[in-house]
Short mmCIF file of C-alpha atoms in Angstrom, two decimals:
data_model
loop_
_atom_site.label_atom_id
_atom_site.label_comp_id
_atom_site.label_asym_id
_atom_site.label_seq_id
_atom_site.Cartn_x
_atom_site.Cartn_y
_atom_site.Cartn_z
CA UNK S 279 57.98 200.76 129.74
CA UNK S 280 62.10 200.33 128.43
CA UNK S 281 62.64 197.17 127.48
CA UNK S 282 66.87 196.01 128.27
CA UNK S 283 67.24 193.15 125.46
CA UNK S 284 63.66 194.20 123.09
CA UNK S 285 65.13 194.85 119.78
CA UNK S 286 62.64 196.88 116.32
CA UNK S 287 61.75 193.68 114.49
CA UNK S 288 61.91 196.13 112.11
CA UNK S 289 62.62 193.12 109.53
CA UNK S 290 58.76 191.43 110.74
CA UNK S 291 56.87 194.94 110.04
CA UNK S 292 58.07 194.83 106.37
CA UNK S 293 56.94 191.58 106.08
CA UNK S 294 53.75 192.01 107.27
CA UNK S 295 52.97 194.89 104.87
CA UNK S 296 54.19 193.51 102.26
CA UNK S 297 51.81 190.14 103.09
CA UNK S 298 49.10 192.31 103.84
CA UNK S 299 50.03 194.17 100.76
CA UNK S 300 49.73 190.89 98.62
CA UNK S 301 46.11 190.05 100.11
CA UNK S 302 44.73 193.15 99.49
CA UNK S 303 45.82 192.81 96.03
CA UNK S 304 44.17 189.58 96.13
CA UNK S 305 40.46 190.89 97.41
CA UNK S 306 41.63 188.30 100.84
CA UNK S 307 41.03 192.68 102.97
CA UNK S 308 37.73 193.06 101.60
CA UNK S 309 36.11 188.80 102.00
CA UNK S 310 35.83 188.09 98.82
CA UNK S 311 38.86 185.40 98.09
CA UNK S 312 37.57 181.44 97.57
CA UNK S 313 37.59 179.84 101.34
CA UNK S 314 40.97 177.99 100.58
CA UNK S 315 43.16 181.59 100.60
CA UNK S 316 42.71 181.99 103.34
CA UNK S 317 44.92 178.90 105.01
CA UNK S 318 47.74 179.22 102.94
CA UNK S 319 47.59 183.14 102.72
CA UNK S 320 46.41 184.72 105.73
CA UNK S 321 46.06 181.70 108.65
CA UNK S 322 49.97 180.97 108.25
CA UNK S 323 50.80 184.99 108.48
CA UNK S 324 48.47 185.54 112.07
CA UNK S 325 50.09 181.80 113.05
CA UNK S 326 53.93 182.89 112.61
CA UNK S 327 52.55 186.61 114.47
CA UNK S 328 51.14 185.48 117.22
CA UNK S 329 53.73 182.58 118.27
CA UNK S 330 55.94 185.90 119.03
CA UNK S 331 54.46 187.55 121.92
CA UNK S 332 55.05 184.27 123.81
CA UNK S 333 58.40 183.90 122.88
CA UNK S 334 59.64 187.04 124.16
CA UNK S 335 57.31 186.83 127.30
CA UNK S 336 58.94 183.29 128.03
CA UNK S 337 62.27 184.80 127.22
CA UNK S 338 65.05 184.38 129.83
#
């Protein structure tokens, strides 16, 4: 499906990639970090990008 208004989110994908690499370095991905790290690093990223599909789907 092609959407005329869709713009490839290159900047957002790059930011996600950098966050993923940072999390890997800080033991977030293997799950061996302390709980506070999830609240400071992982959850904000998840919230930010989980809202994007909703914004796109309600955009007119």
